[in-house]
Amino acid sequence: MRGDYFGSEYNKIDYRLIKRLLNFLKPYRNYIIIAIILTLLVSLLGPLRPYFTKIAIDNYIANLDKLGLNKIILIIFGVLLFQGISRFALTYIMQWVGQSVLNDIRLKLYEHLQKLSFRFHDKNPIGRIVTRVTNDVESLNQLFSSGLITMFADILLILWIVGFMFYINTNLTLISLIILPLLLIVTSLFRKKVRVLFRDLRAEISKINSFLNEFISGIQTVKIFNQENKLENEFNKINKKIRDLNINTVFYYSLFYPAVEMISSIAIGLILWYAASNIITGEITVGVLIAFLQYAQMFFRPIRDLSEKYTTLQNAMASSERIFATLDTDDFIKQNDNIEYNELKNSIEFKDLSFSYDNSKWVLKNINFQIKKGEVVAIVGPTGSGKTSIINLLLRFYEYQKGDILIDGISIRNYNENSLRKKISIVQQEIFLFSKTIFENITLGNKEISFEQVEHFAKELGFYDFILTLPEGFNTKMSERGQTLSLGQRQLLSFCRAYVNNPDILILDEATSNIDTHTEILIENALDKILRGRTSIIIAHRLSTIKRADKIIVIHKGEIREIGTHDQLIKNNGIYTKLYRLQYENLLTNSIIN
């Protein structure tokens, strides 16, 4: 990945980025062609009105030709009407194209993020990733919906205006354009000042978003340790910085617009000064004077708009740079995807497996063991010994550097990733529940699972009676992360989620570590049914769960130290025995206290 560009400098326009952005417009090329034609019409129709005004004054009003005047008025009205219709069509088409392109970019980003490995998600904060799909994409809205076309239209309008002015009177046109260098200097200074302010403003907005994300997530810790005042002061500093930057931005806009108006007034003054003496001699007509006054007023609007659009374009470049940096990330899990996984026939084998998260410190070293079909294998060890890493590699969440994992003698790299995960269910210590109904959280949108099946499995796990106490039963919608449920209830729901998929391989990763005694009894009663006839891997601290295992694997500092049954390992008086005694003493102490 090329790095985080959220607070990056606004550099010169990168035309390579523009080219990549324009690729998103290819599916809508026909609409773009229509928009370009409409842009040509709209930019032409505006300068026509002053020209027709000149004709009306010089040819009809001066000659008292009422019939001719009525005709030219109808023509001007027709031009205004056609211009309005064309502008409406142009605006609607470009807004539709813009929103369609944003939809495509969001979808492309979302699909890409889903394919990236866990390593990418470990390195990048959630807030940053969400910003890419939301704020950064939305900042492209003006670019696609109006920015590029409007810039094109403004340039065309300027050319049409200057062209009509030269056509009507060359000398008066040159007089009018004397102030152009001054206008360019003012516009350039404004653009530079505002560019820096917008850059700093986006950086501060990023800070306040990150601050709020951490504050809201850790609100309980904030209140427990009485940090409200301290954090309020920190928030106030960032908030004031944003306020000051916005005020400075308003200040420069407040200077820029009057400056442009003043330059426009100078141009009008020059036109009146030059025309006054020449009208008397007959070299310039009243109609020419009025037309030039209208052109002078029209000329400065697109100049001002172009300056604003340039800032919009730079904002879009900064956002697109970050978007493409994400899309260009190729942190994928490599796989051949040749073989469809159906079921485990013989065994799972970890063969000389070594793994590191950062390619420097080995988390697992030379792991060798085998799990036969139908076996229940427990993996135990101190925190940080590498137990969960083994599961992550089996599920293809990370790429291992050495050795291999074989299922029925075939490397898991050769199995289709989706078909493999479809046959594996995992119950984790930290349960993630979506803001959906109980039923949807159990089935996760799997249409093959019926309501009756969910009811049946919930009854087997002892979760059914609790669900009936909820306002709408299985149709009760969960709050964010299921906060209205206790840890034990969320754990039971997670067991239901794993059970209803009828997995070929079941993994329990510290699945019973956060539950109360009552919930533990419910799960203990259901575990026999869940594990029966199913290949299972259990990572657990609770001895009651470990004792079920046909084989216990003891891992310490990323290496396998012991393998055997509970009784065999106790007799060896090794690491497992120490873990067992430590937990037994804790259980005994807790029972005495209670």
Coordinates of C-alpha atoms in Angstrom, one line a residue:
M1 CA 0.0 0.0 0.0
R2 CA 1.3 3.5 -0.8
G3 CA 0.5 4.9 2.6
D4 CA -2.1 7.0 4.2
Y5 CA -2.9 10.2 2.3
F6 CA -5.6 11.6 4.5
G7 CA -3.5 14.5 5.6
S8 CA -1.3 14.7 2.6
E9 CA -0.3 18.0 0.8
Y10 CA -2.3 19.2 -2.1
N11 CA 0.1 18.9 -5.0
K12 CA -0.3 19.8 -8.7
I13 CA -3.1 18.0 -10.5
D14 CA -2.1 14.4 -11.2
Y15 CA -3.4 13.7 -14.7
R16 CA -2.7 10.0 -14.2
L17 CA -5.3 10.0 -11.4
I18 CA -7.7 11.9 -13.6
K19 CA -7.3 9.3 -16.3
R20 CA -8.0 6.5 -13.8
L21 CA -11.1 8.4 -12.5
L22 CA -12.3 8.9 -16.1
N23 CA -12.3 5.1 -16.6
F24 CA -15.3 5.0 -14.2
L25 CA -17.2 7.1 -16.8
K26 CA -16.8 4.6 -19.6
P27 CA -20.0 2.7 -18.9
Y28 CA -21.9 6.0 -19.2
R29 CA -20.1 7.4 -22.3
N30 CA -23.4 7.9 -24.2
Y31 CA -24.7 10.1 -21.4
I32 CA -21.4 12.0 -21.3
I33 CA -21.7 12.7 -25.1
I34 CA -25.2 14.1 -24.5
A35 CA -23.9 16.2 -21.6
I36 CA -21.1 17.6 -23.8
I37 CA -23.5 18.5 -26.5
L38 CA -25.8 20.2 -24.0
T39 CA -22.8 22.0 -22.5
L40 CA -21.9 23.4 -25.9
L41 CA -25.5 24.6 -26.3
V42 CA -25.8 26.1 -22.8
S43 CA -22.4 27.9 -23.1
L44 CA -23.4 29.3 -26.5
L45 CA -27.0 30.4 -25.5
G46 CA -25.8 32.6 -22.7
P47 CA -23.6 35.0 -24.8
L48 CA -26.4 35.1 -27.5
R49 CA -28.6 37.2 -25.3
P50 CA -26.4 40.3 -25.2
Y51 CA -25.9 40.0 -28.9
F52 CA -29.6 39.9 -29.5
T53 CA -30.0 42.8 -27.1
K54 CA -27.6 44.8 -29.3
I55 CA -29.6 44.0 -32.4
A56 CA -32.9 44.9 -30.6
I57 CA -31.5 48.4 -29.6
D58 CA -29.6 49.3 -32.7
N59 CA -31.8 47.8 -35.4
Y60 CA -35.3 48.1 -34.0
I61 CA -35.5 50.5 -31.0
A62 CA -33.3 53.1 -32.7
N63 CA -35.5 52.8 -35.9
L64 CA -38.8 52.6 -33.9
D65 CA -39.5 49.2 -35.5
K66 CA -42.1 47.8 -33.1
L67 CA -42.8 44.6 -35.2
G68 CA -39.1 43.8 -35.4
L69 CA -38.7 44.5 -31.7
N70 CA -41.5 42.1 -30.9
K71 CA -39.8 39.4 -33.0
I72 CA -36.4 39.8 -31.3
I73 CA -38.1 39.8 -27.9
L74 CA -39.7 36.4 -28.8
I75 CA -36.3 35.1 -30.0
I76 CA -34.7 36.2 -26.7
F77 CA -37.5 34.5 -24.8
G78 CA -37.1 31.4 -26.9
V79 CA -33.4 31.4 -26.2
L80 CA -34.0 31.8 -22.5
L81 CA -36.5 28.9 -22.5
F82 CA -34.3 26.6 -24.5
Q83 CA -31.4 27.5 -22.3
G84 CA -33.4 26.7 -19.2
I85 CA -34.5 23.3 -20.5
S86 CA -31.0 22.5 -21.7
R87 CA -29.5 23.4 -18.3
F88 CA -32.1 21.3 -16.5
A89 CA -31.3 18.3 -18.7
L90 CA -27.6 18.8 -18.3
T91 CA -27.8 19.1 -14.5
Y92 CA -30.1 16.0 -14.2
I93 CA -27.9 13.8 -16.5
M94 CA -24.6 14.8 -14.8
Q95 CA -26.1 14.3 -11.3
W96 CA -27.4 10.9 -12.4
V97 CA -24.0 10.0 -13.9
G98 CA -22.2 11.3 -10.8
Q99 CA -24.2 9.3 -8.4
S100 CA -24.0 6.2 -10.6
V101 CA -20.2 6.5 -10.7
L102 CA -20.0 7.0 -6.9
N103 CA -22.1 3.8 -6.5
D104 CA -19.7 1.9 -8.7
I105 CA -16.6 3.2 -6.8
R106 CA -18.2 2.4 -3.4
L107 CA -19.0 -1.1 -4.6
K108 CA -15.5 -1.7 -6.1
L109 CA -14.0 -0.5 -2.8
Y110 CA -16.3 -2.7 -0.7
E111 CA -15.6 -5.8 -2.9
H112 CA -11.8 -5.1 -2.7
L113 CA -11.9 -4.7 1.1
Q114 CA -13.7 -8.0 1.4
K115 CA -10.9 -9.8 -0.5
L116 CA -8.0 -8.3 1.4
S117 CA -6.4 -10.4 4.1
F118 CA -6.7 -9.9 7.8
R119 CA -3.2 -8.6 7.8
F120 CA -4.4 -5.5 5.9
H121 CA -7.3 -5.0 8.4
D122 CA -4.9 -5.5 11.4
K123 CA -2.7 -2.6 10.1
N124 CA -5.4 -0.1 9.2
P125 CA -7.8 1.4 11.7
I126 CA -11.5 0.9 11.1
G127 CA -12.2 4.6 11.0
R128 CA -9.7 5.1 8.2
I129 CA -11.2 2.3 6.1
V130 CA -14.7 3.6 6.7
T131 CA -13.5 7.1 5.6
R132 CA -12.3 5.7 2.3
V133 CA -15.7 4.2 1.4
T134 CA -17.7 7.2 2.7
N135 CA -16.1 10.6 3.0
D136 CA -13.4 10.1 0.3
V137 CA -15.9 8.7 -2.2
E138 CA -18.4 11.4 -1.4
S139 CA -15.8 14.1 -2.1
L140 CA -15.7 12.9 -5.7
N141 CA -19.4 13.8 -6.1
Q142 CA -18.9 17.4 -7.2
L143 CA -16.1 16.3 -9.6
F144 CA -18.3 13.7 -11.4
S145 CA -21.7 15.3 -11.1
S146 CA -20.7 18.9 -12.0
G147 CA -17.0 19.6 -11.6
L148 CA -15.4 18.5 -14.9
I149 CA -18.4 19.4 -17.1
T150 CA -18.9 22.8 -15.4
M151 CA -15.2 23.6 -15.8
F152 CA -15.5 22.7 -19.4
A153 CA -18.7 24.8 -19.7
D154 CA -17.0 27.8 -18.0
I155 CA -14.0 27.7 -20.3
L156 CA -16.3 27.5 -23.3
L157 CA -18.4 30.3 -22.0
I158 CA -15.3 32.5 -21.6
L159 CA -14.3 31.7 -25.2
W160 CA -17.8 32.4 -26.5
I161 CA -18.0 35.7 -24.6
V162 CA -14.5 36.9 -25.9
G163 CA -15.4 35.7 -29.4
F164 CA -18.7 37.7 -29.5
M165 CA -16.9 40.7 -28.0
F166 CA -14.2 40.7 -30.7
Y167 CA -16.9 40.1 -33.3
I168 CA -18.8 43.2 -32.2
N169 CA -15.9 45.6 -31.5
T170 CA -12.2 44.7 -31.3
N171 CA -11.0 47.9 -29.6
L172 CA -13.6 47.8 -26.9
T173 CA -12.8 44.2 -26.3
L174 CA -9.1 45.0 -25.8
I175 CA -10.0 47.8 -23.4
S176 CA -12.2 45.4 -21.4
L177 CA -9.4 42.8 -21.1
I178 CA -6.8 45.2 -19.7
I179 CA -7.8 44.2 -16.2
L180 CA -7.4 40.4 -16.9
P181 CA -3.9 40.2 -15.4
L182 CA -5.1 41.8 -12.2
L183 CA -8.0 39.3 -12.0
L184 CA -5.6 36.4 -12.6
I185 CA -3.3 37.6 -9.8
V186 CA -6.2 37.9 -7.3
T187 CA -7.6 34.5 -8.3
S188 CA -4.2 32.8 -8.0
L189 CA -3.5 34.3 -4.5
F190 CA -7.0 33.2 -3.4
R191 CA -6.6 29.7 -4.7
K192 CA -3.3 29.2 -2.9
K193 CA -4.6 30.5 0.5
V194 CA -7.8 28.5 0.3
R195 CA -5.9 25.4 -0.8
V196 CA -3.8 25.4 2.4
L197 CA -6.8 26.1 4.6
F198 CA -8.8 23.2 3.0
R199 CA -5.8 20.9 3.5
D200 CA -5.5 21.8 7.2
L201 CA -9.3 21.6 7.7
R202 CA -9.5 18.1 6.3
A203 CA -6.6 17.1 8.6
E204 CA -8.4 18.5 11.7
I205 CA -11.7 16.8 10.7
S206 CA -9.8 13.6 10.5
K207 CA -8.5 14.2 14.0
I208 CA -11.9 15.0 15.4
N209 CA -13.4 11.9 13.8
S210 CA -10.7 9.7 15.3
F211 CA -11.1 11.4 18.7
L212 CA -14.9 10.9 18.7
N213 CA -14.5 7.2 17.6
E214 CA -12.2 6.5 20.5
F215 CA -14.2 8.5 23.0
I216 CA -17.6 6.9 22.2
S217 CA -16.0 3.4 22.1
G218 CA -14.3 3.9 25.4
I219 CA -17.0 6.0 27.2
Q220 CA -17.2 3.5 30.1
T221 CA -13.4 3.8 30.8
V222 CA -13.7 7.6 30.5
K223 CA -16.4 7.7 33.2
I224 CA -14.8 5.1 35.5
F225 CA -11.5 7.1 35.6
N226 CA -13.2 10.6 35.6
Q227 CA -11.5 11.7 32.4
E228 CA -14.5 13.8 31.2
N229 CA -12.9 17.2 31.8
K230 CA -9.5 16.2 30.4
L231 CA -11.0 14.8 27.2
E232 CA -13.4 17.8 26.9
N233 CA -10.4 20.1 26.9
E234 CA -8.8 18.0 24.2
F235 CA -12.0 18.0 22.1
N236 CA -12.3 21.7 22.6
K237 CA -8.8 22.4 21.2
I238 CA -9.6 20.4 18.0
N239 CA -13.0 21.9 17.7
K240 CA -11.7 25.5 18.0
K241 CA -9.0 24.7 15.4
I242 CA -11.8 23.6 13.0
R243 CA -13.8 26.8 13.8
D244 CA -10.8 29.0 13.2
L245 CA -9.9 27.4 9.9
N246 CA -13.5 27.7 8.7
I247 CA -13.6 31.4 9.8
N248 CA -10.3 32.0 7.9
T249 CA -11.8 30.3 4.8
V250 CA -14.9 32.6 5.1
F251 CA -12.5 35.5 5.5
Y252 CA -10.7 34.8 2.2
Y253 CA -14.0 34.2 0.4
S254 CA -15.2 37.5 1.8
L255 CA -12.2 39.2 0.3
F256 CA -12.2 37.3 -3.0
Y257 CA -15.8 38.0 -4.1
P258 CA -15.8 41.7 -3.4
A259 CA -12.3 41.9 -5.2
V260 CA -13.8 40.2 -8.3
E261 CA -16.8 42.5 -8.2
M262 CA -14.5 45.5 -7.9
I263 CA -12.4 44.4 -10.8
S264 CA -15.6 43.8 -12.7
S265 CA -16.7 47.4 -11.9
I266 CA -13.3 48.7 -13.1
A267 CA -13.9 46.9 -16.4
I268 CA -17.3 48.4 -16.7
G269 CA -15.9 51.8 -16.0
L270 CA -13.3 51.4 -18.7
I271 CA -16.0 50.3 -21.1
L272 CA -18.1 53.4 -20.3
W273 CA -15.1 55.7 -20.5
Y274 CA -14.1 54.4 -23.9
A275 CA -17.6 54.2 -25.2
A276 CA -18.7 57.7 -24.1
S277 CA -16.6 59.6 -26.5
N278 CA -17.0 57.1 -29.3
I279 CA -20.8 57.0 -29.1
I280 CA -20.8 60.7 -29.9
T281 CA -18.7 60.2 -33.0
G282 CA -20.9 57.2 -34.0
E283 CA -18.1 54.7 -33.9
I284 CA -19.9 52.8 -31.2
T285 CA -23.7 52.4 -30.9
V286 CA -25.8 52.3 -27.7
G287 CA -26.6 48.7 -28.4
V288 CA -22.9 47.8 -28.5
L289 CA -22.3 49.6 -25.2
I290 CA -25.1 47.7 -23.4
A291 CA -24.1 44.4 -24.9
F292 CA -20.5 44.9 -23.7
L293 CA -21.8 45.9 -20.2
Q294 CA -23.7 42.5 -20.1
Y295 CA -20.6 40.6 -21.4
A296 CA -18.4 42.2 -18.8
Q297 CA -20.8 41.0 -16.0
M298 CA -21.0 37.6 -17.6
F299 CA -17.2 37.3 -18.1
F300 CA -16.3 37.3 -14.4
R301 CA -18.7 34.7 -13.2
P302 CA -17.0 31.7 -14.9
I303 CA -13.6 33.1 -13.9
R304 CA -14.7 33.0 -10.2
D305 CA -16.3 29.6 -10.7
L306 CA -13.2 28.2 -12.2
S307 CA -11.2 29.1 -9.2
E308 CA -13.7 27.3 -6.9
K309 CA -13.8 24.3 -9.2
Y310 CA -10.0 24.1 -9.1
T311 CA -10.2 23.7 -5.3
T312 CA -12.8 21.1 -5.8
L313 CA -10.6 19.3 -8.3
Q314 CA -7.7 19.3 -5.8
N315 CA -9.9 17.9 -3.0
A316 CA -11.0 15.2 -5.4
M317 CA -7.4 14.4 -6.3
A318 CA -6.5 14.0 -2.7
S319 CA -9.4 11.7 -2.1
S320 CA -8.9 9.7 -5.3
E321 CA -5.2 9.2 -4.4
R322 CA -6.3 7.6 -1.1
I323 CA -9.0 5.6 -2.8
F324 CA -6.6 4.2 -5.4
A325 CA -4.0 3.6 -2.8
T326 CA -6.5 1.2 -1.2
L327 CA -7.6 -0.3 -4.5
D328 CA -3.9 -0.9 -5.4
T329 CA -3.3 -2.8 -2.2
D330 CA -2.7 -6.4 -3.2
D331 CA -2.5 -8.0 0.3
F332 CA -4.4 -11.1 -0.7
I333 CA -4.3 -14.7 0.4
K334 CA -2.7 -16.6 -2.4
Q335 CA -4.6 -19.6 -3.5
N336 CA -5.1 -21.9 -6.5
D337 CA -8.8 -22.4 -6.0
N338 CA -8.8 -25.6 -8.0
I339 CA -10.5 -28.0 -5.7
E340 CA -14.0 -27.7 -4.2
Y341 CA -14.0 -28.8 -0.6
N342 CA -17.0 -31.1 0.4
E343 CA -16.1 -33.0 3.5
L344 CA -13.3 -34.3 5.6
K345 CA -12.6 -37.9 4.7
N346 CA -9.4 -38.8 6.6
S347 CA -7.5 -36.1 8.5
I348 CA -6.1 -32.6 8.9
E349 CA -2.4 -32.4 9.1
F350 CA -0.1 -29.5 10.2
K351 CA 3.3 -30.2 8.7
D352 CA 6.4 -28.3 9.6
L353 CA 4.3 -25.1 9.9
S354 CA 5.9 -21.8 10.8
F355 CA 4.2 -18.4 10.8
S356 CA 4.9 -14.8 11.5
Y357 CA 2.5 -11.8 11.4
D358 CA 5.2 -9.3 10.4
N359 CA 7.7 -11.6 8.7
S360 CA 10.2 -11.0 11.6
K361 CA 9.0 -12.6 14.8
W362 CA 7.8 -16.2 14.5
V363 CA 4.5 -16.8 16.3
L364 CA 4.5 -20.5 15.3
K365 CA 7.6 -22.6 14.8
N366 CA 7.7 -26.1 13.2
I367 CA 4.2 -27.1 14.2
N368 CA 3.5 -30.8 13.5
F369 CA 0.3 -32.7 14.5
Q370 CA -2.6 -34.5 13.0
I371 CA -6.4 -34.5 13.6
K372 CA -8.2 -37.5 12.4
K373 CA -11.8 -37.4 11.2
G374 CA -14.2 -37.4 14.1
E375 CA -11.6 -36.6 16.7
V376 CA -12.0 -33.8 19.3
V377 CA -8.6 -32.1 19.8
A378 CA -7.9 -29.5 22.4
I379 CA -5.2 -26.9 22.0
V380 CA -4.0 -25.4 25.3
G381 CA -1.3 -23.0 26.4
P382 CA -0.6 -19.6 28.0
T383 CA -2.0 -16.4 26.5
G384 CA 0.0 -15.5 23.4
S385 CA 1.4 -19.0 22.8
G386 CA -0.1 -19.1 19.3
K387 CA -3.3 -21.1 19.8
T388 CA -5.6 -18.8 17.9
S389 CA -3.0 -18.3 15.2
I390 CA -3.4 -22.0 14.3
I391 CA -7.1 -21.5 13.8
N392 CA -6.6 -18.4 11.7
L393 CA -4.3 -20.3 9.4
L394 CA -6.7 -23.2 9.0
L395 CA -9.4 -20.8 8.0
R396 CA -7.0 -19.1 5.5
F397 CA -7.2 -15.7 7.3
Y398 CA -3.4 -15.3 7.0
E399 CA -0.7 -16.7 4.7
Y400 CA 1.9 -18.9 6.4
Q401 CA 5.5 -18.7 5.4
K402 CA 6.8 -22.2 5.9
G403 CA 5.4 -25.7 5.9
D404 CA 1.8 -26.6 5.0
I405 CA -1.7 -27.5 6.2
L406 CA -3.1 -30.6 4.5
I407 CA -6.7 -31.7 4.4
D408 CA -6.9 -35.3 3.2
G409 CA -3.3 -35.0 1.9
I410 CA -4.1 -31.8 -0.2
S411 CA -2.8 -28.4 0.7
I412 CA -5.5 -26.0 1.8
R413 CA -4.1 -23.5 -0.7
N414 CA -5.5 -25.7 -3.4
Y415 CA -9.1 -25.7 -2.0
N416 CA -11.6 -23.1 -2.9
E417 CA -11.6 -20.7 0.0
N418 CA -15.4 -20.2 0.1
S419 CA -16.2 -23.9 -0.1
L420 CA -13.7 -24.6 2.8
R421 CA -15.1 -22.0 5.1
K422 CA -18.6 -23.1 4.3
K423 CA -17.9 -26.4 6.0
I424 CA -16.2 -24.9 9.0
S425 CA -18.0 -23.2 11.9
I426 CA -16.2 -21.3 14.6
V427 CA -17.4 -20.0 18.0
Q428 CA -15.2 -17.3 19.3
Q429 CA -14.7 -15.6 22.6
E430 CA -15.6 -12.2 21.3
I431 CA -19.0 -12.5 19.6
F432 CA -20.0 -10.0 16.9
L433 CA -23.7 -9.5 16.5
F434 CA -25.2 -7.4 13.6
S435 CA -28.0 -4.9 14.0
K436 CA -30.5 -7.4 12.7
T437 CA -33.0 -9.8 14.1
I438 CA -32.2 -12.8 16.3
F439 CA -33.1 -15.1 13.4
E440 CA -30.9 -13.2 10.9
N441 CA -28.0 -13.2 13.3
I442 CA -28.2 -17.0 13.6
T443 CA -28.6 -17.8 9.9
L444 CA -26.5 -14.9 8.6
G445 CA -28.7 -14.7 5.5
N446 CA -28.4 -18.4 4.6
K447 CA -31.6 -19.2 2.7
E448 CA -31.1 -22.9 3.1
I449 CA -31.7 -22.7 6.8
S450 CA -35.4 -22.8 7.7
F451 CA -37.1 -21.2 10.7
E452 CA -38.0 -24.6 12.0
Q453 CA -34.4 -25.7 12.0
V454 CA -33.4 -22.6 14.0
E455 CA -36.1 -23.3 16.5
H456 CA -35.0 -26.9 16.8
F457 CA -31.3 -26.0 17.4
A458 CA -32.2 -23.3 19.8
K459 CA -34.2 -25.8 21.9
E460 CA -31.3 -28.2 21.9
L461 CA -29.0 -25.5 23.2
G462 CA -31.5 -24.3 25.9
F463 CA -31.7 -20.8 24.2
Y464 CA -35.3 -21.2 23.0
D465 CA -37.1 -20.2 26.3
F466 CA -35.0 -17.0 26.5
I467 CA -35.8 -16.0 22.9
L468 CA -39.6 -16.4 23.7
T469 CA -39.2 -13.8 26.4
L470 CA -38.1 -11.2 23.9
P471 CA -40.8 -8.7 22.6
E472 CA -40.8 -10.3 19.1
G473 CA -39.1 -13.6 19.7
F474 CA -36.8 -14.6 16.8
N475 CA -37.8 -11.4 15.0
T476 CA -36.5 -9.1 17.8
K477 CA -33.9 -6.7 16.3
M478 CA -30.6 -6.5 18.1
S479 CA -29.0 -3.3 19.2
E480 CA -25.5 -2.4 18.0
R481 CA -23.2 -5.4 18.7
G482 CA -26.1 -7.0 20.7
Q483 CA -25.4 -4.9 23.8
T484 CA -28.8 -5.6 25.2
L485 CA -27.9 -9.3 25.6
S486 CA -25.6 -10.6 28.4
L487 CA -22.2 -12.2 27.5
G488 CA -23.7 -15.7 28.1
Q489 CA -26.7 -15.0 25.9
R490 CA -24.5 -13.7 23.1
Q491 CA -22.4 -16.8 23.5
L492 CA -25.4 -19.1 23.2
L493 CA -26.5 -17.3 20.1
S494 CA -23.1 -17.8 18.6
F495 CA -23.4 -21.6 19.4
C496 CA -26.7 -21.6 17.6
R497 CA -25.1 -19.8 14.6
A498 CA -22.4 -22.4 14.4
Y499 CA -24.7 -25.4 15.0
V500 CA -27.4 -24.6 12.4
N501 CA -24.8 -24.7 9.6
N502 CA -24.2 -28.4 10.3
P503 CA -20.4 -27.9 10.0
D504 CA -18.0 -30.6 8.9
I505 CA -15.4 -29.1 11.2
L506 CA -16.3 -27.3 14.4
I507 CA -13.9 -24.8 16.2
L508 CA -14.4 -23.5 19.7
D509 CA -12.0 -20.7 20.3
E510 CA -12.2 -19.8 24.0
A511 CA -16.0 -20.2 23.5
T512 CA -16.8 -20.9 27.1
S513 CA -14.4 -18.4 28.8
N514 CA -16.8 -15.5 29.3
I515 CA -20.0 -17.3 30.4
D516 CA -21.7 -17.6 33.8
T517 CA -22.3 -20.9 35.6
H518 CA -25.9 -21.2 34.5
T519 CA -25.0 -20.7 30.8
E520 CA -22.1 -23.1 31.2
I521 CA -24.4 -25.8 32.4
L522 CA -26.7 -25.2 29.3
I523 CA -23.7 -25.4 27.0
E524 CA -22.2 -28.4 28.7
N525 CA -25.6 -30.2 28.1
A526 CA -25.5 -29.3 24.4
L527 CA -21.8 -29.9 23.7
D528 CA -22.2 -33.6 23.6
K529 CA -24.7 -33.2 20.8
I530 CA -22.7 -30.6 19.0
L531 CA -19.4 -32.5 19.1
R532 CA -20.8 -36.0 18.5
G533 CA -19.5 -37.5 15.2
R534 CA -17.9 -34.2 14.2
T535 CA -14.2 -33.2 13.9
S536 CA -13.7 -30.6 16.5
I537 CA -10.9 -28.3 17.6
I538 CA -11.2 -26.8 21.0
I539 CA -9.1 -23.9 22.4
A540 CA -10.2 -23.5 26.0
H541 CA -9.1 -22.8 29.5
R542 CA -12.0 -24.6 31.2
L543 CA -11.0 -28.1 32.2
S544 CA -14.5 -29.5 31.8
T545 CA -14.2 -28.7 28.1
I546 CA -10.6 -29.9 27.7
K547 CA -11.3 -33.3 29.3
R548 CA -13.7 -34.1 26.4
A549 CA -10.8 -34.1 24.0
D550 CA -9.4 -37.3 22.4
K551 CA -6.1 -35.5 22.2
I552 CA -4.6 -32.5 23.9
I553 CA -1.9 -30.4 22.3
V554 CA 0.1 -28.1 24.6
I555 CA 1.7 -25.1 22.9
H556 CA 4.3 -22.8 24.6
K557 CA 6.0 -19.8 22.9
G558 CA 4.8 -21.0 19.5
E559 CA 6.1 -24.5 19.8
I560 CA 4.4 -27.8 20.6
R561 CA 5.7 -29.1 23.9
E562 CA 3.3 -31.9 24.8
I563 CA 0.7 -34.1 23.0
G564 CA -1.5 -36.7 24.7
T565 CA -4.7 -37.4 26.7
H566 CA -5.5 -35.6 29.9
D567 CA -4.4 -38.5 32.0
Q568 CA -1.1 -39.0 30.1
L569 CA -0.2 -35.4 30.3
I570 CA -0.9 -35.2 34.1
K571 CA 1.4 -38.2 34.6
N572 CA 4.2 -36.4 32.6
N573 CA 4.1 -33.6 35.2
G574 CA 4.9 -31.0 32.5
I575 CA 3.5 -27.7 31.3
Y576 CA -0.1 -29.1 31.1
T577 CA 0.1 -30.3 34.7
K578 CA 1.2 -26.8 35.9
L579 CA -1.7 -25.2 33.9
Y580 CA -4.1 -27.8 35.4
R581 CA -3.0 -27.2 38.9
L582 CA -3.1 -23.5 38.5
Q583 CA -6.7 -23.6 37.3
Y584 CA -7.7 -26.2 39.9
E585 CA -6.4 -23.9 42.7
N586 CA -8.3 -21.0 41.2
L587 CA -11.5 -23.0 41.0
L588 CA -11.0 -24.2 44.6
T589 CA -10.4 -20.7 45.8
N590 CA -13.5 -19.4 44.0
S591 CA -15.7 -22.1 45.4
I592 CA -14.5 -21.4 49.0
I593 CA -15.2 -17.7 48.5
N594 CA -18.6 -18.3 47.1

